[in-house]
Every structure is written in C-alpha cells, then in structure tokens.
PDB file of C-alpha atoms in Angstrom:
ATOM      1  CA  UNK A   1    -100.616 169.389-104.652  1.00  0.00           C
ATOM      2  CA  UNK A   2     -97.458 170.150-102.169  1.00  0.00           C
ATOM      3  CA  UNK A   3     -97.231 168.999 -99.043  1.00  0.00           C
ATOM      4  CA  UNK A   4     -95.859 171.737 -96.450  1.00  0.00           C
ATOM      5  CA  UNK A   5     -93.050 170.897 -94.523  1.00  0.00           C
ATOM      6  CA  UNK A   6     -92.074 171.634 -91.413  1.00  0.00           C
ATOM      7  CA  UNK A   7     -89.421 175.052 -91.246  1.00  0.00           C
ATOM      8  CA  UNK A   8     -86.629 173.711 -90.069  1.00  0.00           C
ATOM      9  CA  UNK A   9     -84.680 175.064 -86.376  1.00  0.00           C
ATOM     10  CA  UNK A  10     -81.468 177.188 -86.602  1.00  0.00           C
ATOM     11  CA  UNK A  11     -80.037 174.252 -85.391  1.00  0.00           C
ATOM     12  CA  UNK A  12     -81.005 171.743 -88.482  1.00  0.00           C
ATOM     13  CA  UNK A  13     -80.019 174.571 -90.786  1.00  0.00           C
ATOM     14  CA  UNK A  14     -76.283 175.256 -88.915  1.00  0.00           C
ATOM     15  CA  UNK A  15     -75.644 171.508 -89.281  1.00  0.00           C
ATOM     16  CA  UNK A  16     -76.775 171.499 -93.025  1.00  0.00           C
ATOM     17  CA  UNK A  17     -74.709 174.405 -93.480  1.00  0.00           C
ATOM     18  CA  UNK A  18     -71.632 172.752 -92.090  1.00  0.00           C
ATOM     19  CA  UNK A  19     -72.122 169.797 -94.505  1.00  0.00           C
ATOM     20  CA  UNK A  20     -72.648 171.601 -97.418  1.00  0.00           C
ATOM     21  CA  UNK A  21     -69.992 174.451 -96.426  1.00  0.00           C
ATOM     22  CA  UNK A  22     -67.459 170.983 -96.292  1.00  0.00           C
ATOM     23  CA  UNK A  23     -69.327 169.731 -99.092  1.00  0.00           C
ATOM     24  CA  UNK A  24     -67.354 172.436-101.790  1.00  0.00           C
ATOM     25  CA  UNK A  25     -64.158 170.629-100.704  1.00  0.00           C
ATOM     26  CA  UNK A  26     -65.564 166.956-101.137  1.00  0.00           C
ATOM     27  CA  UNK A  27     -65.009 166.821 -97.693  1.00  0.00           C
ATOM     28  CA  UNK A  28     -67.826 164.554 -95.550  1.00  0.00           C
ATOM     29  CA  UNK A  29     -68.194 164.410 -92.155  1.00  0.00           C
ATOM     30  CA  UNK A  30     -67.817 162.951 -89.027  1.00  0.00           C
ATOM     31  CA  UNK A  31     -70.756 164.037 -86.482  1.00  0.00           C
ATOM     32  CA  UNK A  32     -68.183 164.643 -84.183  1.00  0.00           C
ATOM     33  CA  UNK A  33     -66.527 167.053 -87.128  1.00  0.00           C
ATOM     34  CA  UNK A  34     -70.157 168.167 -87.562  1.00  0.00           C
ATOM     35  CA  UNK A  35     -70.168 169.037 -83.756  1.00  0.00           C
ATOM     36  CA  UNK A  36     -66.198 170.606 -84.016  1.00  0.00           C
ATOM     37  CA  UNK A  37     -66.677 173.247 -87.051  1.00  0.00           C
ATOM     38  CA  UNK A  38     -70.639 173.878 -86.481  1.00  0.00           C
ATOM     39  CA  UNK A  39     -71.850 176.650 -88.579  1.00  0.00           C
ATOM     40  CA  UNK A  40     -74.324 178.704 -87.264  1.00  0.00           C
ATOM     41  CA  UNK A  41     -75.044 181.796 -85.709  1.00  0.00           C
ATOM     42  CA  UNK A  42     -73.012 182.013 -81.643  1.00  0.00           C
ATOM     43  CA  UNK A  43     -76.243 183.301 -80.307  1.00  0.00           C
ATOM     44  CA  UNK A  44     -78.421 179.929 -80.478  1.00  0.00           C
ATOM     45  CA  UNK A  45     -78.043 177.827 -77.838  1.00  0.00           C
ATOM     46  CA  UNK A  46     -75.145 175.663 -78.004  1.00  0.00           C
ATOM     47  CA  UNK A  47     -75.440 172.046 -79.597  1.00  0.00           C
ATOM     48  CA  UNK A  48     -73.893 169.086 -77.397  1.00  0.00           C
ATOM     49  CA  UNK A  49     -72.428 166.167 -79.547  1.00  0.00           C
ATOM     50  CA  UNK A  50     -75.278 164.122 -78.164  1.00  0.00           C
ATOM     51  CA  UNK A  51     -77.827 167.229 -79.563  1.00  0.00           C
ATOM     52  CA  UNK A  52     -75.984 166.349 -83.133  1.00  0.00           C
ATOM     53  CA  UNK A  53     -76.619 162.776 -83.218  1.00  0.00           C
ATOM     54  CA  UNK A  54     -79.727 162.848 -82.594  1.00  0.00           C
ATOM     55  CA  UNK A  55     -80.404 165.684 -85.230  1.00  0.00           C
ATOM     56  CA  UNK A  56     -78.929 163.314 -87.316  1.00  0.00           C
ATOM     57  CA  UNK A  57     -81.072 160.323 -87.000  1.00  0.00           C
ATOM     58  CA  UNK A  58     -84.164 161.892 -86.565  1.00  0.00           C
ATOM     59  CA  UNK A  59     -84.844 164.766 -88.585  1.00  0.00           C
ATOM     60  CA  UNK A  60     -86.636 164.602 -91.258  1.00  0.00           C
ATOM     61  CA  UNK A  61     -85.606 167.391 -92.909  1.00  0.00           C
ATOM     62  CA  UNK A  62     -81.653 166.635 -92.308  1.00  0.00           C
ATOM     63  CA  UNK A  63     -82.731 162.917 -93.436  1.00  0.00           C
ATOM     64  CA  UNK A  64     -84.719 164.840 -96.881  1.00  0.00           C
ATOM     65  CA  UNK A  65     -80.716 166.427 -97.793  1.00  0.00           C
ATOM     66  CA  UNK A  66     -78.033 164.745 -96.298  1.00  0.00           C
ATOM     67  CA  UNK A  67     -76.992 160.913 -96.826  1.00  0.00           C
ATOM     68  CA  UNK A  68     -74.822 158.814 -94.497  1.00  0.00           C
ATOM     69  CA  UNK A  69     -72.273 155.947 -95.655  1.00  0.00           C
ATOM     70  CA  UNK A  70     -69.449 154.608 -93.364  1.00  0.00           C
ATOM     71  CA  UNK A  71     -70.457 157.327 -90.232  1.00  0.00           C
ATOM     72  CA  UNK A  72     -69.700 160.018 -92.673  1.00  0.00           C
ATOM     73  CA  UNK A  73     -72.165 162.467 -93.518  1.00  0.00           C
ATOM     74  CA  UNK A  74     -72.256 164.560 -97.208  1.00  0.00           C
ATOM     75  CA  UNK A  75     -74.998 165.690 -99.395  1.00  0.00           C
ATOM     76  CA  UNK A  76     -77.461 163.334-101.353  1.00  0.00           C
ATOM     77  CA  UNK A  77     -75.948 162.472-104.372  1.00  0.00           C
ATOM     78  CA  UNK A  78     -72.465 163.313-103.317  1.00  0.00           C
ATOM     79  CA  UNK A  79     -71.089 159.661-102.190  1.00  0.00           C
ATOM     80  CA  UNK A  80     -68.240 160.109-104.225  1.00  0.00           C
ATOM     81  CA  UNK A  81     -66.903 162.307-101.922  1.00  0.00           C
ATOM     82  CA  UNK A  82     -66.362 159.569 -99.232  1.00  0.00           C
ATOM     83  CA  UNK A  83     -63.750 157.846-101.781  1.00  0.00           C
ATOM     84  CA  UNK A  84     -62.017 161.385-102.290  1.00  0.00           C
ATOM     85  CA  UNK A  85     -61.951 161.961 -98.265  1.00  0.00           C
ATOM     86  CA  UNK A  86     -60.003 158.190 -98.185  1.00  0.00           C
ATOM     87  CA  UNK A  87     -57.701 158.834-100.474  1.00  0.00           C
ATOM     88  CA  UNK A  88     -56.443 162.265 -99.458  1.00  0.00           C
ATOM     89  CA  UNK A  89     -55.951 160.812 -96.297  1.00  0.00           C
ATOM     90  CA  UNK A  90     -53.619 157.572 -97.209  1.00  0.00           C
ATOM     91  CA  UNK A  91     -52.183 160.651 -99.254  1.00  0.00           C
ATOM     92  CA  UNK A  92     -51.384 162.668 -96.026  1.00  0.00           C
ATOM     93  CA  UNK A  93     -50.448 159.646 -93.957  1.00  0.00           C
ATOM     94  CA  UNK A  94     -47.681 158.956 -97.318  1.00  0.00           C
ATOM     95  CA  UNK A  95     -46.639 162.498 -96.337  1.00  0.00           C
ATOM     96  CA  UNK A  96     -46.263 162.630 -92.533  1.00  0.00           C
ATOM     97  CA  UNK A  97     -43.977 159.338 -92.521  1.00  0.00           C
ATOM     98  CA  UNK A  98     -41.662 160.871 -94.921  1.00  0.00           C
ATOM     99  CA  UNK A  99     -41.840 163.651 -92.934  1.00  0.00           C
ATOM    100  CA  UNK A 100     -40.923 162.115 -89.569  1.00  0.00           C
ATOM    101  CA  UNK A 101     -38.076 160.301 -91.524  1.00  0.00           C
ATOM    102  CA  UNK A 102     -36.699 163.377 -92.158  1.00  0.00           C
ATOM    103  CA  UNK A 103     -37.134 164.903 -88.669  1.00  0.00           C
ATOM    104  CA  UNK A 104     -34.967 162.208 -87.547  1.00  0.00           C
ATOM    105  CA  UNK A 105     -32.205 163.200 -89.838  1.00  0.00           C
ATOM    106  CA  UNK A 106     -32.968 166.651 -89.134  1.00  0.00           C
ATOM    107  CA  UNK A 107     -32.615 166.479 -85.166  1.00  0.00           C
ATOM    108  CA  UNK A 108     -29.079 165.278 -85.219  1.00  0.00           C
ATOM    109  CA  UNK A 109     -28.239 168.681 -86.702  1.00  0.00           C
ATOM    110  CA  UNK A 110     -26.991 171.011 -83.928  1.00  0.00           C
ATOM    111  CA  UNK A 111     -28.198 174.441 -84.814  1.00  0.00           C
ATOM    112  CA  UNK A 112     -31.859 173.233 -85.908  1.00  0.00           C
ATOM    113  CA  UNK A 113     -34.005 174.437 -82.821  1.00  0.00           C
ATOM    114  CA  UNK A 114     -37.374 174.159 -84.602  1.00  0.00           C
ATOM    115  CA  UNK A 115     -38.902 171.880 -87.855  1.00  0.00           C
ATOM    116  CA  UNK A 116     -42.460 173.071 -88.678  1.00  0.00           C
ATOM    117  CA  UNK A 117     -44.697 170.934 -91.200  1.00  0.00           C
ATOM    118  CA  UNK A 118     -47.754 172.865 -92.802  1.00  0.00           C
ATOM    119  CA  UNK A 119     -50.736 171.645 -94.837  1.00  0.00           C
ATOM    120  CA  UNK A 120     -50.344 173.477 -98.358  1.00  0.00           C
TER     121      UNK A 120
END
C-alpha cells in the first residue's frame, strides 16, 4: 500500500525545477543561486532568500529529491556534480589570471579603447 503525499506548492516545484534545470549542466547550487535564477511561473508570489532556505530545510518533499553537500544543492544521486562544479571553477580562475596578465600588456597599447572577455 502507498502512502499519499502531500502535492507540493508552485513554490517547491520552481525551486526543484531550478535544480534540476542546473542539474543537465552538472551544475549545483547555491540557495542564494537557487534564489538568483528561480524557475517558476512570474505570477506566484515572489520567494525572499529567507522563503528559500527555509524551503530547503523543511520540506519534505524538496528533502524526498534534492541532496545537500558543502551548501550546494543537486539532485539525489548526483554528488558527483559538486567535484565537476570545483573543478570548472579552479579552471576559470586559471583563465581570468592569464587573462588580466594580458590586459596589462594590452593597456599600454595606444589605440586599444576596449578588451572584452566572454565565457565560450
């Protein structure tokens, strides 16, 4: 015999569909990022970061899909995704100093007004 559960709010179901949205790039999150990109339709009520956390720790049925490690929050099962977050971002930290070594080379040339750095 199943138990019932309790039909989640919009705003349990925006939150797990910002997590699992972020999920298909291996890509957990922060609450605060949770809070940032929120999924959801405009017309609820908006969520205050405060709102999030506490959606967080005491839903059940947030608790039931998502997992948290190291104040990052990803699908059950998915933990591998907090070592693929890390190392993109000592990646992208590599980047950005050889970048600004660059810039400084850069901005002794006269007729550069402008040096723009992208993500792809």
């Amino acid at each position: 015999m199943t138990v019932p559960t309790a039909t989640p709010t919009p705003h349990e179901k925006a939150i797990l569909a910002t997590v699992t949205y972020f999920d298909l790039f291996s890509y957990p999150l922060t609450p605060l990022e949770i809070w940032k990109w929120l999924y959801g339709d405009r017309a609820l009520a908006p969520l205050t970061l405060g709102n999030v956390f506490q959606l967080l720790e005491c839903s059940a049925y947030l608790r039931k899909r998502l997992a948290e490690q190291e104040g990052m929050y990803f699908l059950r099962g998915q933990h591998h995704h907090l070592r693929t977050r890390k190392e993109r971002y000592l990646y992208a930290e590599r980047k950005y100093r050889r970048v600004l070594r660059a810039v400084r080379v850069f901005r002794m040339v006269p007729f550069i007004r402008a040096i723009a750095v992208c993500n792809s």
